Amino acid sequence: MTAKKVVVFDYGFGNVRSAERALARVGADVEITRDYDRAMNADGLLVPGVGAFSACMAGLKEARGDWIVGRRLAGGRPVMGICVGMQILFARGIEHGTETEGLDEWPGTVGPLKAPVVPHMGWNTVEAPEGSELFAGLDADARFYFVHSYAVTDWTLESANPALRAPEVTWATHGERFVAAVENGALWATQFHPEKSGDAGARLLTNWLATL
């Protein structure tokens, strides 16, 4: 079977080499690039992200990544966001009192995580919805690696169109409950780093590849 072609979008704000290695390990044909045509034509597009919400958004727009994500999703082409690459899919982010517009694929605000210890750094379990494709084959006690100080903590989203399924939301808890992953048609995302999450992360990436 031909390996699925995945582009790790290189806009200067993600650990692209770790993502490349993790995807290659589970059988993907991976390329790191910011080339518009290659990103548009790949079977899957992975958008990583580290650092500040505002800086990631600026870098993504400079590389036309906002346009690429929007065009791919309009055509039902799979996109996956990781860490800040997930956060920027929401409507806005607030850091140090400054509000930055996100891609607005989902309504919601990324804000400071209220916890005794921040950043939330290390391994944690998640609460995945029943029937999740992303977490298929993973035990309820599977652990994933998180590094973040901001999160979406107050989010209820139902599809406005009864013919469409509402997004499936996975939660985790550190101080307070926050969104750990979302599955929404062609758009999937995780707050944690699957590429740093060992066998559990590898299984999750394998599940994503199976949908491409």
Tab-separated table of C-alpha atoms in Angstrom:
chain	number	residue	atom	x	y	z
A	1	MET	CA	0.000	0.000	0.000
A	2	THR	CA	1.292	3.459	-0.892
A	3	ALA	CA	2.322	5.527	2.123
A	4	LYS	CA	0.180	8.565	2.851
A	5	LYS	CA	1.840	11.877	2.014
A	6	VAL	CA	1.892	14.220	5.016
A	7	VAL	CA	3.256	17.753	5.054
A	8	VAL	CA	4.468	19.154	8.373
A	9	PHE	CA	3.893	22.853	7.825
A	10	ASP	CA	7.057	24.816	8.534
A	11	TYR	CA	6.163	28.354	9.570
A	12	GLY	CA	8.894	28.768	12.176
A	13	PHE	CA	6.922	27.902	15.321
A	14	GLY	CA	6.925	24.159	15.802
A	15	ASN	CA	9.156	21.232	16.592
A	16	VAL	CA	8.951	20.042	13.005
A	17	ARG	CA	11.762	17.459	13.220
A	18	SER	CA	10.140	15.575	16.096
A	19	ALA	CA	6.842	15.534	14.216
A	20	GLU	CA	8.576	14.362	11.056
A	21	ARG	CA	10.302	11.480	12.856
A	22	ALA	CA	7.138	10.393	14.659
A	23	LEU	CA	5.064	10.348	11.465
A	24	ALA	CA	7.762	8.528	9.498
A	25	ARG	CA	7.956	5.931	12.273
A	26	VAL	CA	4.285	5.047	11.799
A	27	GLY	CA	4.586	4.770	8.016
A	28	ALA	CA	3.870	8.200	6.565
A	29	ASP	CA	5.756	9.752	3.664
A	30	VAL	CA	6.646	13.025	5.398
A	31	GLU	CA	7.894	16.350	4.091
A	32	ILE	CA	8.654	19.516	6.028
A	33	THR	CA	7.770	22.517	3.896
A	34	ARG	CA	5.881	25.798	3.690
A	35	ASP	CA	5.362	25.434	-0.070
A	36	TYR	CA	1.751	26.279	-0.896
A	37	ASP	CA	1.134	23.630	-3.561
A	38	ARG	CA	2.769	20.816	-1.602
A	39	ALA	CA	0.824	21.717	1.518
A	40	MET	CA	-2.425	21.893	-0.418
A	41	ASN	CA	-1.939	18.616	-2.265
A	42	ALA	CA	-0.708	16.389	0.576
A	43	ASP	CA	-3.014	13.701	1.933
A	44	GLY	CA	-2.674	15.260	5.381
A	45	LEU	CA	-1.399	18.574	6.740
A	46	LEU	CA	0.053	18.742	10.244
A	47	VAL	CA	0.320	22.186	11.866
A	48	PRO	CA	2.655	22.171	14.887
A	49	GLY	CA	3.090	25.099	17.247
A	50	VAL	CA	5.186	26.191	20.204
A	51	GLY	CA	5.506	29.531	21.969
A	52	ALA	CA	3.084	32.424	22.113
A	53	PHE	CA	-0.336	32.391	20.436
A	54	SER	CA	0.221	35.831	18.876
A	55	ALA	CA	3.644	34.960	17.466
A	56	CYS	CA	2.364	31.687	16.001
A	57	MET	CA	-0.544	33.464	14.324
A	58	ALA	CA	1.789	36.088	12.852
A	59	GLY	CA	4.131	33.401	11.537
A	60	LEU	CA	1.286	31.337	10.117
A	61	LYS	CA	-0.185	34.298	8.258
A	62	GLU	CA	3.216	35.328	6.916
A	63	ALA	CA	3.575	31.823	5.446
A	64	ARG	CA	-0.036	31.878	4.121
A	65	GLY	CA	-0.822	29.008	6.458
A	66	ASP	CA	-4.147	30.550	7.438
A	67	TRP	CA	-5.214	30.455	3.805
A	68	ILE	CA	-3.953	26.893	3.317
A	69	VAL	CA	-5.777	25.553	6.380
A	70	GLY	CA	-9.008	27.257	5.343
A	71	ARG	CA	-8.828	26.036	1.751
A	72	ARG	CA	-8.020	22.472	2.758
A	73	LEU	CA	-10.891	22.305	5.223
A	74	ALA	CA	-13.302	23.837	2.713
A	75	GLY	CA	-12.498	20.895	0.461
A	76	GLY	CA	-12.683	18.314	3.254
A	77	ARG	CA	-8.909	17.737	3.222
A	78	PRO	CA	-7.502	16.540	6.579
A	79	VAL	CA	-5.646	18.944	8.873
A	80	MET	CA	-4.232	18.195	12.325
A	81	GLY	CA	-3.025	20.805	14.816
A	82	ILE	CA	-0.688	20.116	17.749
A	83	CYS	CA	-0.207	22.208	20.921
A	84	VAL	CA	-0.340	25.905	19.916
A	85	GLY	CA	-1.178	24.531	16.463
A	86	MET	CA	-4.443	23.454	18.074
A	87	GLN	CA	-4.956	26.667	20.043
A	88	ILE	CA	-4.780	28.906	16.979
A	89	LEU	CA	-7.731	27.021	15.473
A	90	PHE	CA	-9.975	28.755	18.016
A	91	ALA	CA	-11.444	32.224	17.627
A	92	ARG	CA	-9.034	34.079	19.893
A	93	GLY	CA	-6.191	33.819	22.360
A	94	ILE	CA	-5.552	36.035	25.377
A	95	GLU	CA	-2.010	36.244	26.734
A	96	HIS	CA	-0.805	38.840	29.261
A	97	GLY	CA	-3.982	40.828	28.668
A	98	THR	CA	-3.491	40.981	24.901
A	99	GLU	CA	-6.138	39.460	22.647
A	100	THR	CA	-5.164	37.953	19.280
A	101	GLU	CA	-7.541	36.656	16.629
A	102	GLY	CA	-7.140	32.990	15.775
A	103	LEU	CA	-8.258	31.071	12.701
A	104	ASP	CA	-11.814	30.855	14.090
A	105	GLU	CA	-12.437	27.321	12.882
A	106	TRP	CA	-14.044	26.827	16.296
A	107	PRO	CA	-15.547	29.472	18.581
A	108	GLY	CA	-13.813	29.717	21.909
A	109	THR	CA	-11.039	31.514	23.755
A	110	VAL	CA	-7.594	30.261	24.717
A	111	GLY	CA	-6.654	31.731	28.092
A	112	PRO	CA	-4.371	31.170	31.094
A	113	LEU	CA	-4.680	27.753	32.702
A	114	LYS	CA	-5.650	28.127	36.381
A	115	ALA	CA	-3.596	25.563	38.284
A	116	PRO	CA	-1.264	25.453	41.300
A	117	VAL	CA	1.683	24.700	39.019
A	118	VAL	CA	2.015	26.292	35.575
A	119	PRO	CA	3.100	25.394	32.991
A	120	HIS	CA	1.372	22.047	32.887
A	121	MET	CA	4.427	20.007	31.933
A	122	GLY	CA	4.554	16.223	31.888
A	123	TRP	CA	2.365	13.177	31.456
A	124	ASN	CA	-1.390	13.141	31.967
A	125	THR	CA	-4.407	11.009	31.162
A	126	VAL	CA	-7.343	12.210	29.085
A	127	GLU	CA	-11.112	11.651	28.962
A	128	ALA	CA	-11.916	10.680	25.368
A	129	PRO	CA	-15.515	10.402	24.147
A	130	GLU	CA	-16.954	6.985	23.414
A	131	GLY	CA	-16.332	5.944	19.813
A	132	SER	CA	-13.416	8.350	19.294
A	133	GLU	CA	-11.448	7.516	16.146
A	134	LEU	CA	-8.425	9.473	17.351
A	135	PHE	CA	-8.088	7.414	20.542
A	136	ALA	CA	-9.208	4.082	19.064
A	137	GLY	CA	-7.315	1.129	20.544
A	138	LEU	CA	-5.951	3.157	23.462
A	139	ASP	CA	-6.698	2.315	27.083
A	140	ALA	CA	-8.433	4.841	29.305
A	141	ASP	CA	-5.256	5.134	31.373
A	142	ALA	CA	-3.036	5.976	28.375
A	143	ARG	CA	-0.845	8.975	29.144
A	144	PHE	CA	0.207	11.828	26.865
A	145	TYR	CA	2.874	14.504	27.160
A	146	PHE	CA	1.737	18.098	27.753
A	147	VAL	CA	3.673	21.383	27.846
A	148	HIS	CA	1.431	24.456	28.051
A	149	SER	CA	0.326	27.362	30.219
A	150	TYR	CA	-2.794	28.270	28.229
A	151	ALA	CA	-5.844	26.258	27.275
A	152	VAL	CA	-9.529	26.297	26.363
A	153	THR	CA	-11.365	25.587	29.600
A	154	ASP	CA	-14.954	26.686	28.985
A	155	TRP	CA	-16.213	25.281	25.722
A	156	THR	CA	-19.576	23.886	24.706
A	157	LEU	CA	-20.138	23.521	20.994
A	158	GLU	CA	-23.044	21.832	19.282
A	159	SER	CA	-23.531	21.724	15.540
A	160	ALA	CA	-25.957	24.397	14.354
A	161	ASN	CA	-26.972	22.045	11.547
A	162	PRO	CA	-28.735	18.922	12.903
A	163	ALA	CA	-27.520	16.999	9.849
A	164	LEU	CA	-23.915	17.562	10.951
A	165	ARG	CA	-22.238	15.919	13.913
A	166	ALA	CA	-20.975	18.202	16.673
A	167	PRO	CA	-17.229	18.025	17.347
A	168	GLU	CA	-16.028	15.238	19.637
A	169	VAL	CA	-14.110	16.779	22.523
A	170	THR	CA	-11.518	15.067	24.723
A	171	TRP	CA	-10.768	16.626	28.122
A	172	ALA	CA	-7.911	16.526	30.608
A	173	THR	CA	-7.487	18.060	34.058
A	174	HIS	CA	-4.643	20.078	35.530
A	175	GLY	CA	-5.955	22.472	38.156
A	176	GLU	CA	-9.072	22.775	36.029
A	177	ARG	CA	-10.622	20.852	33.159
A	178	PHE	CA	-9.429	21.843	29.685
A	179	VAL	CA	-9.783	20.739	26.079
A	180	ALA	CA	-7.116	18.120	25.319
A	181	ALA	CA	-8.206	17.143	21.787
A	182	VAL	CA	-10.930	17.741	19.224
A	183	GLU	CA	-12.218	15.637	16.322
A	184	ASN	CA	-14.349	17.615	13.889
A	185	GLY	CA	-14.677	16.102	10.427
A	186	ALA	CA	-11.459	16.734	8.520
A	187	LEU	CA	-10.045	18.829	11.368
A	188	TRP	CA	-8.401	17.069	14.321
A	189	ALA	CA	-6.191	18.607	16.979
A	190	THR	CA	-4.431	17.836	20.264
A	191	GLN	CA	-3.210	20.103	23.060
A	192	PHE	CA	-0.623	17.474	24.012
A	193	HIS	CA	2.338	16.374	21.895
A	194	PRO	CA	1.673	12.955	20.288
A	195	GLU	CA	5.184	13.028	18.816
A	196	LYS	CA	6.576	13.043	22.373
A	197	SER	CA	4.059	10.606	23.840
A	198	GLY	CA	5.725	7.274	23.159
A	199	ASP	CA	3.626	4.286	22.102
A	200	ALA	CA	0.340	6.022	22.914
A	201	GLY	CA	1.262	8.970	20.696
A	202	ALA	CA	2.355	6.620	17.910
A	203	ARG	CA	-0.999	4.840	18.031
A	204	LEU	CA	-2.821	8.150	17.881
A	205	LEU	CA	-0.838	9.257	14.804
A	206	THR	CA	-1.489	5.855	13.219
A	207	ASN	CA	-5.220	6.422	13.778
A	208	TRP	CA	-4.978	9.796	12.043
A	209	LEU	CA	-3.095	8.342	9.084
A	210	ALA	CA	-5.807	5.701	8.694
A	211	THR	CA	-8.338	8.473	7.958
A	212	LEU	CA	-6.309	10.105	5.178
